[in-house]
Short mmCIF file of C-alpha atoms in Angstrom, two decimals:
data_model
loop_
_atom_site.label_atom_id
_atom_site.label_comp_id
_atom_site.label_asym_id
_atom_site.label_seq_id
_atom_site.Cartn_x
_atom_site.Cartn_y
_atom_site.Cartn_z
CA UNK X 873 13.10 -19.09 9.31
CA UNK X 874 8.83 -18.75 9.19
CA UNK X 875 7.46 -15.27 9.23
CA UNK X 876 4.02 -15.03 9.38
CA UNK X 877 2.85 -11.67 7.95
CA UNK X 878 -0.98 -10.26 9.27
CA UNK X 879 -2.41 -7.80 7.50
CA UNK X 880 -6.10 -6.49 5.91
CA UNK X 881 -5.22 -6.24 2.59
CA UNK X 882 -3.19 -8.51 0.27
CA UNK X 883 -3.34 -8.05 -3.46
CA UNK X 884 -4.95 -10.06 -5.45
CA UNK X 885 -7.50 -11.34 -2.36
CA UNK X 886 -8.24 -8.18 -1.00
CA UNK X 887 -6.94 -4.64 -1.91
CA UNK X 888 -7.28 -1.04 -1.69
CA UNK X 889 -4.07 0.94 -1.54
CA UNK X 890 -0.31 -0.13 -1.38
CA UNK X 891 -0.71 -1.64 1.95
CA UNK X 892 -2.26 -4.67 -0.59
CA UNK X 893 0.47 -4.55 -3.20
CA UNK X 894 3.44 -4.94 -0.88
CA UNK X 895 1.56 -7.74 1.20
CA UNK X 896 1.12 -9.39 -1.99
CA UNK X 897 4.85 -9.22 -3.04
CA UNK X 898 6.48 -9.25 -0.23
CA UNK X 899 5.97 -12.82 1.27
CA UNK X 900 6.82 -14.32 -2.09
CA UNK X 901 9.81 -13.23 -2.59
CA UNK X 902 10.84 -14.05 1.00
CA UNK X 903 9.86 -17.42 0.12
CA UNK X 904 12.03 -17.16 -2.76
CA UNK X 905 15.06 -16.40 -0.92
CA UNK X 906 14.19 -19.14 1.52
CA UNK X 907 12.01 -17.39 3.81
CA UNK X 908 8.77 -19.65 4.93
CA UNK X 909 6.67 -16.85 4.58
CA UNK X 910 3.18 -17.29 5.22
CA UNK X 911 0.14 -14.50 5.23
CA UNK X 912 -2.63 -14.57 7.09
CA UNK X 913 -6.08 -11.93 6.47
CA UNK X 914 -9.57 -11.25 6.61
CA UNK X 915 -12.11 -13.54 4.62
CA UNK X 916 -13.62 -11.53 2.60
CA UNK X 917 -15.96 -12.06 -0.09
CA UNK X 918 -13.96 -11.09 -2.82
CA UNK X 919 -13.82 -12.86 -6.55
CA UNK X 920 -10.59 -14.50 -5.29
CA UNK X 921 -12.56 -16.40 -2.75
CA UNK X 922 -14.55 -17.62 -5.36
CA UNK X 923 -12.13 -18.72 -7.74
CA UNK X 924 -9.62 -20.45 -6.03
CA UNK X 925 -9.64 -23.77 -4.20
CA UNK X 926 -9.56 -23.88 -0.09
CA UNK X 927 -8.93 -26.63 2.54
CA UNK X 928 -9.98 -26.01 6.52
CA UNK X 929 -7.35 -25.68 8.09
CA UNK X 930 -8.59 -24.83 11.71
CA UNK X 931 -11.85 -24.69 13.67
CA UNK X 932 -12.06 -23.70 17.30
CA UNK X 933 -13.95 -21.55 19.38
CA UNK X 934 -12.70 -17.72 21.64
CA UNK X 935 -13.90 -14.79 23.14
CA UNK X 936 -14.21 -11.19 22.40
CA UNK X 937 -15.68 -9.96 25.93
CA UNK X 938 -18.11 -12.18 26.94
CA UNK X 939 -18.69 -13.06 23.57
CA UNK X 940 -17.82 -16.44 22.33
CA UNK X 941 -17.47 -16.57 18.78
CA UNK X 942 -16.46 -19.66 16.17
CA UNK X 943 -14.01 -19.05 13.56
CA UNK X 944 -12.52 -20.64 10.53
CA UNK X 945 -9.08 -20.94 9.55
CA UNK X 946 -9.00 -21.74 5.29
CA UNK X 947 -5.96 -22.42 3.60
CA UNK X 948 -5.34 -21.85 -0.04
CA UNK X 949 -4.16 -24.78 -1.61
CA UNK X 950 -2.33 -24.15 -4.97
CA UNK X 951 0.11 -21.75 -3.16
CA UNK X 952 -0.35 -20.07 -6.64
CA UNK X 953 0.49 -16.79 -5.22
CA UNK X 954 3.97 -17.89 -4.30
CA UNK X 955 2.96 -18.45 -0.14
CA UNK X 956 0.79 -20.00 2.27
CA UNK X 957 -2.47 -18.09 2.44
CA UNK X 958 -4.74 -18.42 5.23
CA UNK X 959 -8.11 -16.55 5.62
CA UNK X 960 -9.81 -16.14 9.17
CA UNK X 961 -13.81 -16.32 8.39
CA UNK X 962 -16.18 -15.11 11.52
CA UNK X 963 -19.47 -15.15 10.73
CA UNK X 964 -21.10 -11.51 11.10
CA UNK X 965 -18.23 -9.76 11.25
CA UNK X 966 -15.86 -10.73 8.16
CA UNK X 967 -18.06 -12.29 6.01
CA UNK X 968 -18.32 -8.97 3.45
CA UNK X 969 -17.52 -7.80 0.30
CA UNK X 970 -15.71 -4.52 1.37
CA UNK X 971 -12.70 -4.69 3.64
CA UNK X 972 -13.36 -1.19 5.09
CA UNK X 973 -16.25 1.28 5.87
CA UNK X 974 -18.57 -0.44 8.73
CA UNK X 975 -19.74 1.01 11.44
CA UNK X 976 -18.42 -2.03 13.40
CA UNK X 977 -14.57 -1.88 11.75
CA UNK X 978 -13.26 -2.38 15.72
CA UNK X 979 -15.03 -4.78 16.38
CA UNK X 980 -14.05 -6.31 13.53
CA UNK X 981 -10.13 -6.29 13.35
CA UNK X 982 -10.03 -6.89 17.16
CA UNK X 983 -11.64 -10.36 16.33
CA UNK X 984 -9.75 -11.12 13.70
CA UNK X 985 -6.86 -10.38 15.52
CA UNK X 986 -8.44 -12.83 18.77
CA UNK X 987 -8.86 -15.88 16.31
CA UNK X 988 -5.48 -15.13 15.09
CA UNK X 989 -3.30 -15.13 17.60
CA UNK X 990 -5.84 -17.79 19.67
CA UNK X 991 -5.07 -20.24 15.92
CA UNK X 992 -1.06 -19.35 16.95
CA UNK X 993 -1.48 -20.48 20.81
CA UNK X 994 -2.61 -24.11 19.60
CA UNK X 995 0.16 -24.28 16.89
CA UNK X 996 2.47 -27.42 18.00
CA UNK X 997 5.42 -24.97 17.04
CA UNK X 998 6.28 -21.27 17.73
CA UNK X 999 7.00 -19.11 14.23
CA UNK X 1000 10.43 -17.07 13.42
CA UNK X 1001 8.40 -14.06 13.83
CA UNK X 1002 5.17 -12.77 13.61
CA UNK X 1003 4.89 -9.76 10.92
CA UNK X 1004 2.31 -7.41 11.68
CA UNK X 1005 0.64 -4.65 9.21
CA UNK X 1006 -0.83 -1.15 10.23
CA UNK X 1007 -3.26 -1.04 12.90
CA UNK X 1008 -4.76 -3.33 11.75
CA UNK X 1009 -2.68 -6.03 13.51
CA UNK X 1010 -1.87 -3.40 16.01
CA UNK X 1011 -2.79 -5.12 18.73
CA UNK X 1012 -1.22 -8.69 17.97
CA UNK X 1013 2.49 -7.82 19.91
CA UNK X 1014 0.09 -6.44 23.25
CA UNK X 1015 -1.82 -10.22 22.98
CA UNK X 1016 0.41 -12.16 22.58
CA UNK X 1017 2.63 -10.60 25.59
CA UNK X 1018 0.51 -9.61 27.99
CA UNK X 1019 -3.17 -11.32 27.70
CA UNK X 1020 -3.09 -14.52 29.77
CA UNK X 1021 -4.53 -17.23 27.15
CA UNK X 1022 -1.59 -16.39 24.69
CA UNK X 1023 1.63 -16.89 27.36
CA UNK X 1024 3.38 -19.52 25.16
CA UNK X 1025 3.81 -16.75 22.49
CA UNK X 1026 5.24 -14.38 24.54
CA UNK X 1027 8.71 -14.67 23.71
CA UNK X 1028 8.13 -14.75 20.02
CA UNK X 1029 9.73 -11.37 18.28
CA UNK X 1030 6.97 -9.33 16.36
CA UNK X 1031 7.55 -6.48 13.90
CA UNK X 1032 5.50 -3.97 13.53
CA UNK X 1033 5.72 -2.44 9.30
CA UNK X 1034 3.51 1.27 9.33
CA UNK X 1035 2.43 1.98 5.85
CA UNK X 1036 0.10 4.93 6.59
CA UNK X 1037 0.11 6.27 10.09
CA UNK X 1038 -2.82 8.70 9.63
CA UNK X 1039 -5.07 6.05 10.58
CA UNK X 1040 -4.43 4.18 13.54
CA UNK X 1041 -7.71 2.25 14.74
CA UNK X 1042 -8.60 4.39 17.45
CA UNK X 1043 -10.92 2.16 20.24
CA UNK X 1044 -12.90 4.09 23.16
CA UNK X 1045 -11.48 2.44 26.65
CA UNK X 1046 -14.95 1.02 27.30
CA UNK X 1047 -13.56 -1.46 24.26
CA UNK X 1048 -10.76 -2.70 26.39
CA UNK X 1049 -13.47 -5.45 27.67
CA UNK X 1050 -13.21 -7.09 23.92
CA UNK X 1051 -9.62 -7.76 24.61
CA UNK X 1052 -8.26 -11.37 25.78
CA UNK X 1053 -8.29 -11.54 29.71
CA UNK X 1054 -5.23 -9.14 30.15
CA UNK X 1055 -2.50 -7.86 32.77
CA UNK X 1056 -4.42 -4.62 33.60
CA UNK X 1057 -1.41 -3.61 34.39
CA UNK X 1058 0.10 -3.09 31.18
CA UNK X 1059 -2.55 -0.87 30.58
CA UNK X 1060 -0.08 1.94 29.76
CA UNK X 1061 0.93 -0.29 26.49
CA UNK X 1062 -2.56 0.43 24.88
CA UNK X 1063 -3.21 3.80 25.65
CA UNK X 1064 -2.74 7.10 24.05
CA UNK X 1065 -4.29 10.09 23.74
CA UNK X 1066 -6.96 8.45 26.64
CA UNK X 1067 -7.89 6.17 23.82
CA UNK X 1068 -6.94 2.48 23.42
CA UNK X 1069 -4.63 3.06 20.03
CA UNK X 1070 -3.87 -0.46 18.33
CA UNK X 1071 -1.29 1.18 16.33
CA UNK X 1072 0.58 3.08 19.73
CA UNK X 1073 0.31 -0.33 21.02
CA UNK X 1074 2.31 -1.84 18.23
CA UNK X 1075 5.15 0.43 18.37
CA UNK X 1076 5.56 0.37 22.39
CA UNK X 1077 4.92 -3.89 22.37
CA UNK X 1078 7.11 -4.83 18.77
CA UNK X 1079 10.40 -5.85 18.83
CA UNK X 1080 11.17 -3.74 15.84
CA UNK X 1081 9.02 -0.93 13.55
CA UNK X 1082 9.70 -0.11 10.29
CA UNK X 1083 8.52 2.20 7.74
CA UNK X 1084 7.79 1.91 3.80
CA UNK X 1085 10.91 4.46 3.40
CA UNK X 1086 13.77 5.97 5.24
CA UNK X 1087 12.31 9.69 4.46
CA UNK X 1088 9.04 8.43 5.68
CA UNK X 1089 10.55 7.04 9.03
CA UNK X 1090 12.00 10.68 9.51
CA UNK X 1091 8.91 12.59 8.77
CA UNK X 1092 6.93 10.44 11.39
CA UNK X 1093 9.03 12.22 13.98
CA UNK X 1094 7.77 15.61 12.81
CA UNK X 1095 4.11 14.46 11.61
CA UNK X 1096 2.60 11.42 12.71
CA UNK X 1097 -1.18 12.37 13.45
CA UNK X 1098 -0.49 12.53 17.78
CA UNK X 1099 2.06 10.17 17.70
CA UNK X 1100 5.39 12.22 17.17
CA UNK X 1101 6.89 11.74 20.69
CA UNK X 1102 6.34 8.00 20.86
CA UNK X 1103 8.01 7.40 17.57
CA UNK X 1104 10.75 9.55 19.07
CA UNK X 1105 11.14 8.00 21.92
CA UNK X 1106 11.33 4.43 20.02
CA UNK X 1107 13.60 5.63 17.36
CA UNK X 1108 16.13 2.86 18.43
CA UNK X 1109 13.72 -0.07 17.42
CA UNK X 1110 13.03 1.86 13.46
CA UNK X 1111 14.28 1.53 10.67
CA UNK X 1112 13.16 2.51 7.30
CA UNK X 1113 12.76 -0.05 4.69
CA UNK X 1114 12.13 1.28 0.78
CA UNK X 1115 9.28 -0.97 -0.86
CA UNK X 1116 9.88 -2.67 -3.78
CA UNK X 1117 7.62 -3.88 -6.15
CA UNK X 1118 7.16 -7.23 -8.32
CA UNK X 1119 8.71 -7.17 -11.06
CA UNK X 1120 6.67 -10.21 -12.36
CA UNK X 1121 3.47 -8.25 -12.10
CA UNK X 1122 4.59 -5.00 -13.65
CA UNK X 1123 6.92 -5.46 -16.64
CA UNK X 1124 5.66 -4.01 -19.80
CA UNK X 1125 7.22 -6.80 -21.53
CA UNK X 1126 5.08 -9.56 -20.66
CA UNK X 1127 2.01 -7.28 -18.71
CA UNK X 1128 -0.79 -9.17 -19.60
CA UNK X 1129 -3.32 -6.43 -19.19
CA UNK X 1130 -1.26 -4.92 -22.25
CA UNK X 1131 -2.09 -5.78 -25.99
CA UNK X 1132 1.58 -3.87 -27.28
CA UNK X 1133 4.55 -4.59 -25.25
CA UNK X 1134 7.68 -3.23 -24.97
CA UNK X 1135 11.14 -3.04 -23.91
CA UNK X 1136 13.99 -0.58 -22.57
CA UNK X 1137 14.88 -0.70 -26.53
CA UNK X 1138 11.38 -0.45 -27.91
CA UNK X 1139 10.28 2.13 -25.09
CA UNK X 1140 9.26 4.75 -27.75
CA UNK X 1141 7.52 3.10 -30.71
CA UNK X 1142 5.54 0.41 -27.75
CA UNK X 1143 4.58 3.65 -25.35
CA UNK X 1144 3.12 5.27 -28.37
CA UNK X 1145 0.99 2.12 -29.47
CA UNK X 1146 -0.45 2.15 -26.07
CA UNK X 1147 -0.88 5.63 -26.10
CA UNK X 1148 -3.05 5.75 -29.08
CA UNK X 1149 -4.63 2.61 -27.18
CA UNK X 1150 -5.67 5.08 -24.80
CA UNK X 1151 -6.45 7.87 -26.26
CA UNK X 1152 -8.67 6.09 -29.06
CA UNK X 1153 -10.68 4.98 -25.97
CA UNK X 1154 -11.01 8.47 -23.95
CA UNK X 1155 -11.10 10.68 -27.31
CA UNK X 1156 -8.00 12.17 -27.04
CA UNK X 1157 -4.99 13.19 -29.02
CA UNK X 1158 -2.23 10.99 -29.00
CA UNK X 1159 -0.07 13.26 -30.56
CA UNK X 1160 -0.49 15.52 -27.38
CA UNK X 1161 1.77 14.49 -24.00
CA UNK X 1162 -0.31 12.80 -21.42
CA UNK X 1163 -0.35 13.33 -18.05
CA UNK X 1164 -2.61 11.02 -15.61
CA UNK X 1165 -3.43 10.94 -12.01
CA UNK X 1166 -3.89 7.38 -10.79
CA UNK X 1167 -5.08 6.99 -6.78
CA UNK X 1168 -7.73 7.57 -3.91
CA UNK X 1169 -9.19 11.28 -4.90
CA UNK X 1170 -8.51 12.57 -1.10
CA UNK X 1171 -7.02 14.75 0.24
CA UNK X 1172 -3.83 13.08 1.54
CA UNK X 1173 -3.27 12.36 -1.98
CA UNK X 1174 -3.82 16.63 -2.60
CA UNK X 1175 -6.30 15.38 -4.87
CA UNK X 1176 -8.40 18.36 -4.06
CA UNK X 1177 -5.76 20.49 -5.69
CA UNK X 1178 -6.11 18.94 -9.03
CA UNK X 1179 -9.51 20.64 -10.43
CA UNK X 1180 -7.70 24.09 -9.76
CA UNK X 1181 -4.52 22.97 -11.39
CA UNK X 1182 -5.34 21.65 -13.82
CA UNK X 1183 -8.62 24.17 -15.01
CA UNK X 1184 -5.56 26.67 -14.59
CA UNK X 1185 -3.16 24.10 -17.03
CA UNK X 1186 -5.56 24.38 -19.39
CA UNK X 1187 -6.60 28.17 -19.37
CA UNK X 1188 -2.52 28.52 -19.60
CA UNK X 1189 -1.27 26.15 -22.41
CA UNK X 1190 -4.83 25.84 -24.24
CA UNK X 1191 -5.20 22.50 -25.44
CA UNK X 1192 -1.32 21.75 -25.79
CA UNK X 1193 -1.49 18.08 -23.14
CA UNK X 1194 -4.24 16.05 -22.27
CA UNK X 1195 -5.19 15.00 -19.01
CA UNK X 1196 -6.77 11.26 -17.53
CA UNK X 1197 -7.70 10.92 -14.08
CA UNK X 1198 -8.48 7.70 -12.62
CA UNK X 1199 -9.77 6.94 -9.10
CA UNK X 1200 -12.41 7.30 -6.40
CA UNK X 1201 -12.87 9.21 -3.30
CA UNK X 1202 -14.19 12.19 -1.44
CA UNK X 1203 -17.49 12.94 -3.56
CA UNK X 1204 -16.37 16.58 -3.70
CA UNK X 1205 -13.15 15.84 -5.30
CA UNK X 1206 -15.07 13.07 -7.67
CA UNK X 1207 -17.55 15.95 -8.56
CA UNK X 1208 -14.90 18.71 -9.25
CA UNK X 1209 -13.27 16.84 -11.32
CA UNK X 1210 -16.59 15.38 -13.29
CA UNK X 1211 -17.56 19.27 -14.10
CA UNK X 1212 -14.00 20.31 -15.05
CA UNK X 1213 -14.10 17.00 -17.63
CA UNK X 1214 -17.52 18.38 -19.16
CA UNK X 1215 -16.29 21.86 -19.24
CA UNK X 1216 -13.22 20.50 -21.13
CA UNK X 1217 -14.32 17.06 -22.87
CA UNK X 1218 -11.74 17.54 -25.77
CA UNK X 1219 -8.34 17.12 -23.16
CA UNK X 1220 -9.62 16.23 -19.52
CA UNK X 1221 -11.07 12.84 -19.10
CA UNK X 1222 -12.15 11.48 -15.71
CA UNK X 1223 -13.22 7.51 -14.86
CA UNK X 1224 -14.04 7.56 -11.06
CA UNK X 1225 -13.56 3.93 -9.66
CA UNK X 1226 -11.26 1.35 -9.20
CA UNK X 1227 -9.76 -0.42 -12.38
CA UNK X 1228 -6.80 -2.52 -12.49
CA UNK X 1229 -6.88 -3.30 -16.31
CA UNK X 1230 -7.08 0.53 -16.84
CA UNK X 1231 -4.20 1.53 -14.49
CA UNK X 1232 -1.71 -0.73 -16.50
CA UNK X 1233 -3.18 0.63 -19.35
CA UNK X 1234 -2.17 4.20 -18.35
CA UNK X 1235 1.07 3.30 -16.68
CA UNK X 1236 2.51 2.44 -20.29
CA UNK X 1237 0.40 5.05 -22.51
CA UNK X 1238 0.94 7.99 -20.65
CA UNK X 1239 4.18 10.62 -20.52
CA UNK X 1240 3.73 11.93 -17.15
CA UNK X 1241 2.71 10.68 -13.77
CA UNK X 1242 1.25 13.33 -11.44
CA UNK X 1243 1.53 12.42 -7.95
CA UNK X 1244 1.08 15.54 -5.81
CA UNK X 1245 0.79 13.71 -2.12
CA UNK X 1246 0.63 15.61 0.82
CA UNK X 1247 1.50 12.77 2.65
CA UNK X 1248 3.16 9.14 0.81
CA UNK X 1249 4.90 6.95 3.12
CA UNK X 1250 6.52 5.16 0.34
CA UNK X 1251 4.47 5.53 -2.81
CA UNK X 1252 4.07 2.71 -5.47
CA UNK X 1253 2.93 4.34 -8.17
CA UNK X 1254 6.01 6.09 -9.28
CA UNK X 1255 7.66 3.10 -9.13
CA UNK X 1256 4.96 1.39 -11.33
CA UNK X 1257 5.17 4.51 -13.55
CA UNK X 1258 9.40 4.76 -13.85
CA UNK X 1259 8.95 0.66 -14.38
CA UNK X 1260 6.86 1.48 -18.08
CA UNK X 1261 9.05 4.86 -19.00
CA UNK X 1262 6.60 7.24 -17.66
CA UNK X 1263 8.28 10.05 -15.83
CA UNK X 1264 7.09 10.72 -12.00
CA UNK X 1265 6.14 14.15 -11.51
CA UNK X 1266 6.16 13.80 -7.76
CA UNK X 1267 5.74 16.01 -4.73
CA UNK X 1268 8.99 15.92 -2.47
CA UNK X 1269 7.74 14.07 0.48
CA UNK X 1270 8.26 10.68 2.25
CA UNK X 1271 9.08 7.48 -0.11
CA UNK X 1272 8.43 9.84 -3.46
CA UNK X 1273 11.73 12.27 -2.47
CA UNK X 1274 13.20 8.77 -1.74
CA UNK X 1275 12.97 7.03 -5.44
CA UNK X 1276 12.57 10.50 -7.84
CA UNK X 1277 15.78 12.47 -8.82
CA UNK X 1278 14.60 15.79 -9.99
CA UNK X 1279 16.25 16.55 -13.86
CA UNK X 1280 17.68 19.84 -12.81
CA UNK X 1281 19.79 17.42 -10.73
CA UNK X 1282 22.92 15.46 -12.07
CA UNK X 1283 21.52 11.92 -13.68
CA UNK X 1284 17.78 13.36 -13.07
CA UNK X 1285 15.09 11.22 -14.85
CA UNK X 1286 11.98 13.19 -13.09
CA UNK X 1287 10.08 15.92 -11.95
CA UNK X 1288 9.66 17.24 -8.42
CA UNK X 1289 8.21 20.01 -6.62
CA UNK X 1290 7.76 21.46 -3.01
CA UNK X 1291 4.01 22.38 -2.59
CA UNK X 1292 1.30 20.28 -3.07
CA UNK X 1293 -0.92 23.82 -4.42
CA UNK X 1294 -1.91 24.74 -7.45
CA UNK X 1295 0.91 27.06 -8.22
CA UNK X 1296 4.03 24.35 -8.39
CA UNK X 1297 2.02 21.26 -10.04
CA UNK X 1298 1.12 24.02 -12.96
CA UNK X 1299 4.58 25.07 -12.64
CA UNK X 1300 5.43 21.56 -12.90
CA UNK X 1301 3.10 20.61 -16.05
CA UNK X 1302 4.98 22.75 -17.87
CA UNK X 1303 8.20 21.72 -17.34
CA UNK X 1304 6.50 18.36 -18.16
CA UNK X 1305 5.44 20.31 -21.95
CA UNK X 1306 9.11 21.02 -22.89
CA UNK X 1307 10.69 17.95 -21.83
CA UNK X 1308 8.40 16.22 -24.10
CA UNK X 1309 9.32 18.74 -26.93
CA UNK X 1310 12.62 17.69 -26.15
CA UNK X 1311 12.34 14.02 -27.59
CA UNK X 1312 15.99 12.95 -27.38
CA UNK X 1313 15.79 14.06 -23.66
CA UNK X 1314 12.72 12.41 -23.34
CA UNK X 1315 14.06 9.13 -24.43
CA UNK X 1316 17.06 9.20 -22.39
CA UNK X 1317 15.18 9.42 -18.86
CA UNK X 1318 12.67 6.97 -20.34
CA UNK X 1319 15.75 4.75 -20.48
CA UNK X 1320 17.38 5.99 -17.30
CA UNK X 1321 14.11 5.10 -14.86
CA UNK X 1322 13.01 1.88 -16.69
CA UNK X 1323 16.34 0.28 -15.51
CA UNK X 1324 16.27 1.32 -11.92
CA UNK X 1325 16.02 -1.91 -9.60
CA UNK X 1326 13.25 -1.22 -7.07
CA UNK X 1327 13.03 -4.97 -7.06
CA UNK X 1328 11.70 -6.70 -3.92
CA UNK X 1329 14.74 -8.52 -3.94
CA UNK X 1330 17.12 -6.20 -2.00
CA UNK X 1331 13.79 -5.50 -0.11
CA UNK X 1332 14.15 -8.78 1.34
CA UNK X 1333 17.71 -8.54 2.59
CA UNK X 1334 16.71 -5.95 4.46
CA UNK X 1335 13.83 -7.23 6.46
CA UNK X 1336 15.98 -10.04 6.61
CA UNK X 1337 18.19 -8.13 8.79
CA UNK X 1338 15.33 -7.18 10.70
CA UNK X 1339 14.62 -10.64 11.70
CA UNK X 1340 18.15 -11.83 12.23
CA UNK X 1341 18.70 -8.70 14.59
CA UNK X 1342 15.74 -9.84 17.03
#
């Protein structure tokens, strides 16, 4: 079996959300259980490209609308992150550092997408499947049906995975001329809304959808930014498929962004050493429990709600916790947060950016994990966070009411609420303070959650299934 997985992100090339980590795990483990599992993405310039060592794999020529364009196919050749990894390079249009954020972001996924599945006509064999990511890759299942270039790929199965349906790569029709000489009359497949919707397309053109949870595949039906009835109507080709995460990347035993490790049996004594890690560097008290926020400050993630809650935390308990916040985002949220740090430099502490070394760092210092999501198809970072002994205090929505048991509930090892508003994450926090006063407790749902398999392993089997079944 080969399963060729497109995507935009794929950690450690090119990442900014989950989307990244599960590309990056995924296809290795597949490959472990005797998948050929190859990824294919954007070539950006990112350190990766820099530091690793490439072969050309593929040079030809296609068009985008009248435009005739060269691109590059570059192949990785260590295989040091477990697969094949291919990078598409057009000059112009992929050749950046960010992988989000132009102007031009149609233009340039829809070429991407061209070279693609133009580099998949010439192959001298057809793949398993072809595994396509988000909108992204929306439009891959419509080209290779339906535009005439690409026939010889028509009957190959595609599945379509939706981490994050809010965004869905919305194209004005006028766009349609970018696309492959195409069967205008298919033009039902790419429309909705009067819009040309790469992700739409996906769903009506895969063989099979799935979503980065069961809960998640459910709430789609009820709130899927416009596209409620088509998910509906498709139900019979979903399935939702809990992420997993690599257990090779984040184990506090061996982490190597971590100078104190630790075990199940060591939880206590090696959280502590990292926690005074921590705190030594932000100027806070270790004896204190510590609650951080690690993610995109916007308001999907209801980061907008935390200045409130937590100005209203600390005007309730005083100084009794201590707060970190890590992450960038609306410059609203970034600045509300800034001023509520100032106004309380002795327990809230903000560091707006991205940081890998620093997450890791928090993961296995802090108590408490505050994920308040509005919306979280699946959610890694309670994962992450149950993986180093730090409780999830999680709102109950999508892949989050999937992986936390509350502890009012039988064998309970978290903390969840209803609302993503001010009232239930304070509410929450201190529920947070007495558990923590309750060390024995404490210790025993440290234990509980850092022996939970969210492996990729079982992951696998699933989308295993998947392919078998088309």
């Amino acid at each position: 079996m080969e399963v060729v997985h497109i995507s935009a992100e794929c950690y450690p090339v090119a990442k900014a959300g989950g989307l990244g980590d599960v590309v990056g795990a995924l296809p290795k483990y597949q490959n472990k259980a005797g998948i050929t599992s190859k990824v294919v993405l954007p070539m950006y310039r990112t350190p990766f490209l820099y530091t690793s060592d490439w072969v050309v794999d593929y040079k030809a020529k296609a068009y985008m609308g009248g435009w005739e364009f060269e691109y590059t196919i570059i192949k990785e050749v260590s295989n040091k992150l477990g697969f094949d990894l291919y990078l598409v390079d057009i000059a112009g249009l992929l050749d950046r550092q960010k992988i989000y954020g132009y102007a031009d972001d149609a233009k340039r996924f829809t070429a991407f997408q061209i070279a693609v599945v133009h580099w998949m006509s010439h192959w001298n064999h057809q793949p398993t499947a072809v595994h396509c990511h988000d909108y992204h890759a929306g439009l891959i299942p419509f080209m290779m049906q339906h535009c005439y270039d690409y026939q010889n790929l028509k009957d190959v199965p595609t599945v379509l995975t939706i981490h994050n349906a809010q965004y869905q790569g919305w194209m004005p029709w006028a766009q349609s001329l970018l696309i492959p000489r195409w069967d205008l009359s298919k033009k039902g497949l790419l429309d909705w809304g009067d819009s040309i919707n790469p992700l739409a397309a996906a769903i009506k053109c895969a063989s099979k959808v799935t979503t980065v949870s069961p809960s998640y595949m459910q709430e789609l039906m009820h709130n899927a930014n416009g596209l409620e009835t088509l998910i509906a109507a498709e139900k019979n080709k979903c399935v939702g498929i809990l992420n997993g995460i690599d257990h090779e990347v984040w184990n506090p035993s061996t982490d190597n962004y971590l100078t104190e490790h630790f075990s199940v049996k060591t939880v206590t004594a090696g959280k502590q050493k990292n926690k005074q890690n921590i705190c030594d560097q932000f100027g806070l008290d270790a004896a204190k429990p510590l609650f951080v926020f690690i993610g995109r400050l916007v308001g999907e993630k209801a980061a907008d709600v935390l200045p409130g809650a937590l100005h209203i935390a600390v005007q309730t308990y005083g100084a009794k916790a201590s707060y970190v916040i890590l992450g960038s985002g609306e410059p609203a949220v970034e600045a509300g947060l800034t001023n509520l740090a100032l106004a309380n430099n002795n327990c809230i502490k903000v560091s707006v950016g991205y940081n890998e070394s620093l997450s890791h760092g928090l993961y296995a210092a802090a108590d408490f994990l505050l994920m308040p999501s509005r919306v979280e198809p699946c959610g890694l970072n309670q994962l992450y966070a149950m993986r180093y002994g730090t409780v999830p205090m999680v709102r109950s929505t999508g892949g989050l009411q999937d992986t936390v048991i509350d502890m009012g509930d039988e064998g309970g090892y978290g903390i969840r609420f209803t609302h993503a508003n001010e009232t239930d994450i304070v509410q929450s926090i201190r529920r947070a303070v007495e558990v923590f006063e309750n060390k024995k407790h404490l210790l025993w749902m440290r234990e509980r959650m850092m022996q939970i398999n969210h492996s990729w392993e079982q992951t696998v089997q699933s989308y295993t299934r998947v392919y078998d079944s088309i």
